[in-house]
PDB file of C-alpha atoms and ligand atoms in Angstrom:
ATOM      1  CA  UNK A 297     100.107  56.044 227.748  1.00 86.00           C
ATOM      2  CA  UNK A 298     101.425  56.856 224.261  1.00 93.00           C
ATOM      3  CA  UNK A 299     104.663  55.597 223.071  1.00 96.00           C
ATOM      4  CA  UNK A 300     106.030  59.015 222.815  1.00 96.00           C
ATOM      5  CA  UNK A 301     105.239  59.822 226.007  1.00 97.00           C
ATOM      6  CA  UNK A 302     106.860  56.251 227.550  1.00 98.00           C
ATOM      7  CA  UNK A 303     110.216  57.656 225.448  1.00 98.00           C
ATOM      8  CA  UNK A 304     109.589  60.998 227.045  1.00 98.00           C
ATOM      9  CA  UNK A 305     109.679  60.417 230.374  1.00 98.00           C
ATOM     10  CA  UNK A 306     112.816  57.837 230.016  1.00 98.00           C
ATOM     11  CA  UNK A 307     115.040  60.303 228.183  1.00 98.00           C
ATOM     12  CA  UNK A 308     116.616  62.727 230.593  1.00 98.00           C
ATOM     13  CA  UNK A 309     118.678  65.933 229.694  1.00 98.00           C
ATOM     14  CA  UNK A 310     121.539  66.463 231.075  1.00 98.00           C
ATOM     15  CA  UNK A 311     122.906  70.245 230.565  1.00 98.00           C
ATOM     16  CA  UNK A 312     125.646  71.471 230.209  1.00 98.00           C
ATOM     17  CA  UNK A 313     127.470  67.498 229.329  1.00 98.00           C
ATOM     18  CA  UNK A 314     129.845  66.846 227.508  1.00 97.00           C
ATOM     19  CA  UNK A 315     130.442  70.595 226.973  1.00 97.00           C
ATOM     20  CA  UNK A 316     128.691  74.239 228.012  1.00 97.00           C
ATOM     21  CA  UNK A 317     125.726  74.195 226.519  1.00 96.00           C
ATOM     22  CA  UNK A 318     124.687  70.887 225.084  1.00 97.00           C
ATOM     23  CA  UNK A 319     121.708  69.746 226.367  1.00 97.00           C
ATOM     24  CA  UNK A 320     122.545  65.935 226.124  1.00 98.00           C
ATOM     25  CA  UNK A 321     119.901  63.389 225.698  1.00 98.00           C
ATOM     26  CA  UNK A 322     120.497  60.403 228.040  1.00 98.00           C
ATOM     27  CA  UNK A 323     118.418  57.085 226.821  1.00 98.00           C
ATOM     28  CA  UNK A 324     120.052  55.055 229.524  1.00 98.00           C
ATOM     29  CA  UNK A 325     117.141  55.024 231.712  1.00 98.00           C
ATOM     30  CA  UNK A 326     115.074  53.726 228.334  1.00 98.00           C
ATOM     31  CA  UNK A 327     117.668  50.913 228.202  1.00 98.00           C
ATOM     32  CA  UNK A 328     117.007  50.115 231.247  1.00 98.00           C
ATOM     33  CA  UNK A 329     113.241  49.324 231.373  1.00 98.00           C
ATOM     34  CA  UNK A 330     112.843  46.162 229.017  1.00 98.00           C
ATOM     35  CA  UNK A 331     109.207  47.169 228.056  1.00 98.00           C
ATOM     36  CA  UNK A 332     109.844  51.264 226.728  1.00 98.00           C
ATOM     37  CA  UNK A 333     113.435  49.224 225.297  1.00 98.00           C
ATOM     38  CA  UNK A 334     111.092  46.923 223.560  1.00 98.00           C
ATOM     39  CA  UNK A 335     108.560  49.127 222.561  1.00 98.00           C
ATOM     40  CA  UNK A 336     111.574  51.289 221.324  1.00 98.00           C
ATOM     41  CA  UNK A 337     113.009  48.261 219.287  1.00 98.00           C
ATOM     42  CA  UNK A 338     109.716  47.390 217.837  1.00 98.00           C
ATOM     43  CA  UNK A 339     108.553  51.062 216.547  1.00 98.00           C
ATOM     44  CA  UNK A 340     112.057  51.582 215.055  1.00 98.00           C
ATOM     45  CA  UNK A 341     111.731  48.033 213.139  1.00 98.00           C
ATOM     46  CA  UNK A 342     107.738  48.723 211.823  1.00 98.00           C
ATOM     47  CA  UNK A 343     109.539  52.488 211.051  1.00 98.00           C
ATOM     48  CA  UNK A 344     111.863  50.551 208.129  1.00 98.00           C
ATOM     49  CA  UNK A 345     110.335  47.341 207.645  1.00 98.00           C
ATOM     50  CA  UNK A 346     108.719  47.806 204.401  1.00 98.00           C
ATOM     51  CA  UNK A 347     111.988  49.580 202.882  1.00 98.00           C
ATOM     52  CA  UNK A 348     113.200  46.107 203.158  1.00 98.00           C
ATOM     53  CA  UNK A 349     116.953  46.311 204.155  1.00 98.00           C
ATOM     54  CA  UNK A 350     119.241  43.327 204.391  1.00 98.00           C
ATOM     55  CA  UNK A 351     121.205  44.921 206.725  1.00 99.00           C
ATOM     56  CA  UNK A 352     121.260  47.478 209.475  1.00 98.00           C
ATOM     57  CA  UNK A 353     124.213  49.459 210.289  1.00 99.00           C
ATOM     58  CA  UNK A 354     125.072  50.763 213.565  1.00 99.00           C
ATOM     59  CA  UNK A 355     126.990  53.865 214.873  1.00 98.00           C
ATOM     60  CA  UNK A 356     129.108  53.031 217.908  1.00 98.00           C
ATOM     61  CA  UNK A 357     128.347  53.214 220.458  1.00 98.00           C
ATOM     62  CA  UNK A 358     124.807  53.347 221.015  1.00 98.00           C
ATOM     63  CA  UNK A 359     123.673  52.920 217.446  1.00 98.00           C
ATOM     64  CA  UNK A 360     125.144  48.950 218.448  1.00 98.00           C
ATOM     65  CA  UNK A 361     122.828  48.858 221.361  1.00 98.00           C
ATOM     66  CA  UNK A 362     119.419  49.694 218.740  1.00 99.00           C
ATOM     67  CA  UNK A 363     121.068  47.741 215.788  1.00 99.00           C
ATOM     68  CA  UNK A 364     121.119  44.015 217.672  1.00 98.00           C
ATOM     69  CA  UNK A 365     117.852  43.524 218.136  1.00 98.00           C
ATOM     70  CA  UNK A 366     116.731  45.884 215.262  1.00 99.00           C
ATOM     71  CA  UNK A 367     118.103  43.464 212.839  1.00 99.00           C
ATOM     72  CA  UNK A 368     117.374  40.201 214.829  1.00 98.00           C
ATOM     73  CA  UNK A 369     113.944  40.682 214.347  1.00 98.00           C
ATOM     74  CA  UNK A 370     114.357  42.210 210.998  1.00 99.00           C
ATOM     75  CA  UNK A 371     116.116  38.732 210.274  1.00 98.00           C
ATOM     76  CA  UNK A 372     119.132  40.868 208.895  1.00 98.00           C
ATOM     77  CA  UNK A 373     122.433  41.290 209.558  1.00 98.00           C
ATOM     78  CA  UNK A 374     124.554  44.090 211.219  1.00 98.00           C
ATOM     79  CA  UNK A 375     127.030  46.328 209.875  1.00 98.00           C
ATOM     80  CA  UNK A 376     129.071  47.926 212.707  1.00 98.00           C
ATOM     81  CA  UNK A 377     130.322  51.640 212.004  1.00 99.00           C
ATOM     82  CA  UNK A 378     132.987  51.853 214.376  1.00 98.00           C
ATOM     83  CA  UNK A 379     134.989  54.618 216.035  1.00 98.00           C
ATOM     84  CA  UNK A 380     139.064  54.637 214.100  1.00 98.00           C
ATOM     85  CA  UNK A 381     141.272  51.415 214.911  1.00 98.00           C
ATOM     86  CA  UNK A 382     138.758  49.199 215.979  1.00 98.00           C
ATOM     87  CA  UNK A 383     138.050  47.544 212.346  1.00 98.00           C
ATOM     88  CA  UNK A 384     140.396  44.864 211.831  1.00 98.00           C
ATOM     89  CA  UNK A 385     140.545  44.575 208.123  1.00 98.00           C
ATOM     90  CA  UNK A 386     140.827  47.218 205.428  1.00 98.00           C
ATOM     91  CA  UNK A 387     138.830  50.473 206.211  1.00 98.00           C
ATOM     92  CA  UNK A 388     137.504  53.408 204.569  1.00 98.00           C
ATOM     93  CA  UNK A 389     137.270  56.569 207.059  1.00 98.00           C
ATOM     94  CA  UNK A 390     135.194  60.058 207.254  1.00 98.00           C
ATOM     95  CA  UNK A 391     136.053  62.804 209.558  1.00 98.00           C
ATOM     96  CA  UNK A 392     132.915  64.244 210.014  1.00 98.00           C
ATOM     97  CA  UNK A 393     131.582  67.503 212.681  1.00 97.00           C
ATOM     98  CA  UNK A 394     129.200  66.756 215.213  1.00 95.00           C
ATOM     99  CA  UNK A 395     126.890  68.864 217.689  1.00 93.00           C
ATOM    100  CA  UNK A 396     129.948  68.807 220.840  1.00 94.00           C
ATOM    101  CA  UNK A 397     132.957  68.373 218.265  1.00 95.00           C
ATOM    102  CA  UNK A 398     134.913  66.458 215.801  1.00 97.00           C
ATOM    103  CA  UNK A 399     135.042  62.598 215.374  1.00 98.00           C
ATOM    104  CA  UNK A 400     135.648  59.709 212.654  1.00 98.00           C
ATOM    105  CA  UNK A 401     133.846  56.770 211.681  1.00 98.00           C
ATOM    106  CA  UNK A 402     135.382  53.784 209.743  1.00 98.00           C
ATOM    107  CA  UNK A 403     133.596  50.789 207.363  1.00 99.00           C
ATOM    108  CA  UNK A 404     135.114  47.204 206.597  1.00 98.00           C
ATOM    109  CA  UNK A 405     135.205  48.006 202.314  1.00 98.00           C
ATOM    110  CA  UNK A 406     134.229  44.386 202.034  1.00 98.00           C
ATOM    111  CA  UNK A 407     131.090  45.146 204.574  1.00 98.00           C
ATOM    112  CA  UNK A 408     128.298  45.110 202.059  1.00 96.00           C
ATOM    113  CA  UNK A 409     127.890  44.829 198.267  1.00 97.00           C
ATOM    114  CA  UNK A 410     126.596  46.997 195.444  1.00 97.00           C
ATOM    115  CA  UNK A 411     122.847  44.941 196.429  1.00 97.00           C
ATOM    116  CA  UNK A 412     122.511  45.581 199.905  1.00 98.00           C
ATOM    117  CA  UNK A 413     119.897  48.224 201.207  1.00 98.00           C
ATOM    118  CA  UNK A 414     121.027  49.119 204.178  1.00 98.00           C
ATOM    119  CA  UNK A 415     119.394  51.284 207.382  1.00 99.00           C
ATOM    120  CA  UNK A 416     121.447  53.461 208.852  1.00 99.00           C
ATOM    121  CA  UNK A 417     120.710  53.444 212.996  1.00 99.00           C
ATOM    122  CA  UNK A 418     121.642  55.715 216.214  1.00 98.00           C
ATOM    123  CA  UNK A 419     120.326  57.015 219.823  1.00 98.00           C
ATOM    124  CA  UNK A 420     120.256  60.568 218.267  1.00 98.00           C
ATOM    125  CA  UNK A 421     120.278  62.582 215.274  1.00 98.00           C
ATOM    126  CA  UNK A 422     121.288  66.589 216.402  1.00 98.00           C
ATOM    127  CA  UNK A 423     123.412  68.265 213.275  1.00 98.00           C
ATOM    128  CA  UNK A 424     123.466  65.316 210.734  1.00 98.00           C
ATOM    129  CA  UNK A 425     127.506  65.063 210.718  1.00 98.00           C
ATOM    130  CA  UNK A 426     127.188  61.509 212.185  1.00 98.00           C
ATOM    131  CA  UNK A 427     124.744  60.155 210.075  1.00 98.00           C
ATOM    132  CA  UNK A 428     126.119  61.977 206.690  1.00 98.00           C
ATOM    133  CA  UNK A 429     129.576  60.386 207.572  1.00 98.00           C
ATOM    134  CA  UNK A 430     127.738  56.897 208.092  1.00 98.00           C
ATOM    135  CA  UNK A 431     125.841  57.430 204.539  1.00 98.00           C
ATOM    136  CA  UNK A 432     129.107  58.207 202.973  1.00 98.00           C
ATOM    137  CA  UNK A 433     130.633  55.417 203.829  1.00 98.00           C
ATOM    138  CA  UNK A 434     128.133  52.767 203.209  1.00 98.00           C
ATOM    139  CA  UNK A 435     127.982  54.976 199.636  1.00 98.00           C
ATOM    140  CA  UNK A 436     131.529  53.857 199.247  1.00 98.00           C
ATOM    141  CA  UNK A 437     131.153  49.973 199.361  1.00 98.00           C
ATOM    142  CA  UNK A 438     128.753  50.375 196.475  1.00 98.00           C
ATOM    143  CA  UNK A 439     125.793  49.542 198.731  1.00 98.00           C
ATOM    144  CA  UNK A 440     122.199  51.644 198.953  1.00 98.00           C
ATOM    145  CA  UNK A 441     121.093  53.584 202.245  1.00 98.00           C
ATOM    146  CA  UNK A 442     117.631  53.255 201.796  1.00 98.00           C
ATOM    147  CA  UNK A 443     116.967  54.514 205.153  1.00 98.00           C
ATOM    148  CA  UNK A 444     118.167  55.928 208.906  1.00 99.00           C
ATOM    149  CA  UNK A 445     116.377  55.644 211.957  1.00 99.00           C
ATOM    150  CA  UNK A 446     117.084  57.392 215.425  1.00 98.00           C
ATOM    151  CA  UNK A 447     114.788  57.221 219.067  1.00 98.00           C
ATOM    152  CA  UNK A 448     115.323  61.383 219.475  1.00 98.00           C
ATOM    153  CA  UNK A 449     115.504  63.810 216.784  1.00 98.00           C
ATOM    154  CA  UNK A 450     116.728  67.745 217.609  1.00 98.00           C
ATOM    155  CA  UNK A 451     114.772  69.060 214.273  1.00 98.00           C
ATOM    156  CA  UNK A 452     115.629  72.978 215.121  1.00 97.00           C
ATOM    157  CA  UNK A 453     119.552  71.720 214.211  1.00 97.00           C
ATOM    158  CA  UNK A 454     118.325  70.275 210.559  1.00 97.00           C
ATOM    159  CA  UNK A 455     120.243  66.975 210.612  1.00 98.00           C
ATOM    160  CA  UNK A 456     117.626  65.349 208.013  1.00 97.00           C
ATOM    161  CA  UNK A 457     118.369  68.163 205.597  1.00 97.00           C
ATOM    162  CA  UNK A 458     121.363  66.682 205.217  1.00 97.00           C
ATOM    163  CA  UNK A 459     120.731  63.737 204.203  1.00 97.00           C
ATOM    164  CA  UNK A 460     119.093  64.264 200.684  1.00 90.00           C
ATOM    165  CA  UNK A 461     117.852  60.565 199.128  1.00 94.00           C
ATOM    166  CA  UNK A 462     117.426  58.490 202.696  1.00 98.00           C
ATOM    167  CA  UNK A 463     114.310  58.221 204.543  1.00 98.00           C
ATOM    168  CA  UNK A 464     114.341  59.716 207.869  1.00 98.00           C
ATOM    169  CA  UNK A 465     112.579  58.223 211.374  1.00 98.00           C
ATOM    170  CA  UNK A 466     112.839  59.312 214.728  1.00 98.00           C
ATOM    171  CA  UNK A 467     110.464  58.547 217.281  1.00 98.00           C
ATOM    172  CA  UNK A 468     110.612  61.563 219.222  1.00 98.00           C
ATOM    173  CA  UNK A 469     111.551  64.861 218.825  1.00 98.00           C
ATOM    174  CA  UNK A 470     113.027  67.043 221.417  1.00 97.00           C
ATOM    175  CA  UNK A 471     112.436  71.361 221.823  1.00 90.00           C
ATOM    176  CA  UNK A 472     115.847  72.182 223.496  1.00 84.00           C
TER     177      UNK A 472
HETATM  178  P1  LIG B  27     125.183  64.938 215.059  1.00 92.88           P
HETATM  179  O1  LIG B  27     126.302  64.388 214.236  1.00 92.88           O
HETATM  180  O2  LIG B  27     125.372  66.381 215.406  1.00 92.88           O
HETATM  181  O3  LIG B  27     123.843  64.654 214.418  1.00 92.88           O
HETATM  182  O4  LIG B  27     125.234  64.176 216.447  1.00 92.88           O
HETATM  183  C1  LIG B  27     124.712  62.895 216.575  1.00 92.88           C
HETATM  184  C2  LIG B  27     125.651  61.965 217.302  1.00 92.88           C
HETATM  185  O5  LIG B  27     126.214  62.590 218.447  1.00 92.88           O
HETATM  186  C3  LIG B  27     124.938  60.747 217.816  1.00 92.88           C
HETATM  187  O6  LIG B  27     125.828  59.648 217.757  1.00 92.88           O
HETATM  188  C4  LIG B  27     124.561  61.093 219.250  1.00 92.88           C
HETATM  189  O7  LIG B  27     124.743  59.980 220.092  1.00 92.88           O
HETATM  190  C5  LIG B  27     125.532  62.214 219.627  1.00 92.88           C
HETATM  191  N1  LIG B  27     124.849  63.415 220.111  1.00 92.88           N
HETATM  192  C6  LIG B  27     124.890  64.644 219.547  1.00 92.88           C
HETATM  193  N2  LIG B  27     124.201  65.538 220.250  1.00 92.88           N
HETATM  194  C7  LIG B  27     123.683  64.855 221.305  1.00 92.88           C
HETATM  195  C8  LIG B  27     122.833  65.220 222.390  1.00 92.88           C
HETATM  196  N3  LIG B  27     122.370  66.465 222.538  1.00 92.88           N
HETATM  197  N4  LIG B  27     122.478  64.268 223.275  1.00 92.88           N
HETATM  198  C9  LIG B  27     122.934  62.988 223.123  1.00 92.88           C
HETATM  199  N5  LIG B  27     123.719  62.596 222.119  1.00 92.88           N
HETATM  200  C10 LIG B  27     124.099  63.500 221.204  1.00 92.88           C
END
């Protein structure tokens, strides 16, 4: 069976969640079996390998669940991207819009340094606001996004138009 279909069949959609008419795109049961997780893990990491980041940055919450073992066997480190007042030291912040509403994202300004090439990683990319924000904010500490990487892509809601300079992975896209 193809990879695409093993992610297929272990990403369900829930309608209607968190709000009338999102069709959300549930990778728990992908989590769940350790050889579609793997295979997920390994396809993302061969996906950015040769744009040779030192670090991979997550977006909470399940961006930290691909960013682990993205960057173990990367043999990089992780930057977390975390949800406001979770960061203990001095932040920088985006508001940002999303597909279901409004959020912020906050980055440690000591996380990385004007060297670092960093990969930007999360379960999904729908409108782009997420990932944008994320972008910006690595922008900020002076570092490079040289790439971002998500299992589903929704391409009819143009999220990689927004984000002009990175390369862009997902391996699957979803029709609804
Ligand atoms: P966006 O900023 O619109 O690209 O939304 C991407 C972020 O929101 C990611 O962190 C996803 O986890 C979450 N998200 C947005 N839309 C969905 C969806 N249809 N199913 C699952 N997660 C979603």
């Amino acid at each position: 069976m193809s990879h695409s279909r093993i992610y297929e069949d272990r990403i369900r959609d829930v309608p209607d969640f968190p709000k009338p008419g999102i069709v959300f795109k549930d990778i728990t049961p992908l989590l769940a079996d350790v050889k579609a997780f793997t295979a997920a893990i390994e396809d993302l990491v061969a996906a950015v390998r040769d744009l040779q980041p030192t670090h991979v940055a997550g977006i909470e919450s399940r961006g930290f669940l691909l960013a682990g073992p993205m960057a173990e066997r990367l043999e990089v480190g992780v930057i977390p991207l975390r949800k406001p007042g979770k960061l203990p030291c001095q932040t920088w912040q985006e508001d940002y819009t999303l597909e279901y509403g409004e959020a912020s994202l906050e980055i440690h300004q000591d996380a990385c340094a004007p060297t670092d090439r960093i990969v930007v990683v999360d379960d999904l990319l729908a409108t782009g606001g997420t990932a944008t924000a994320a972008v910006h904010l690595i922008r900020r500490t002076g570092a490079e996004v040289v790439g971002a990487c998500f299992v589903v892509e929704l391409p009819f809601l143009g999220g990689r138009d927004l984000l002009h300079g990175v390369e862009v992975h997902s391996l699957i896209e979803a029709k609804e």
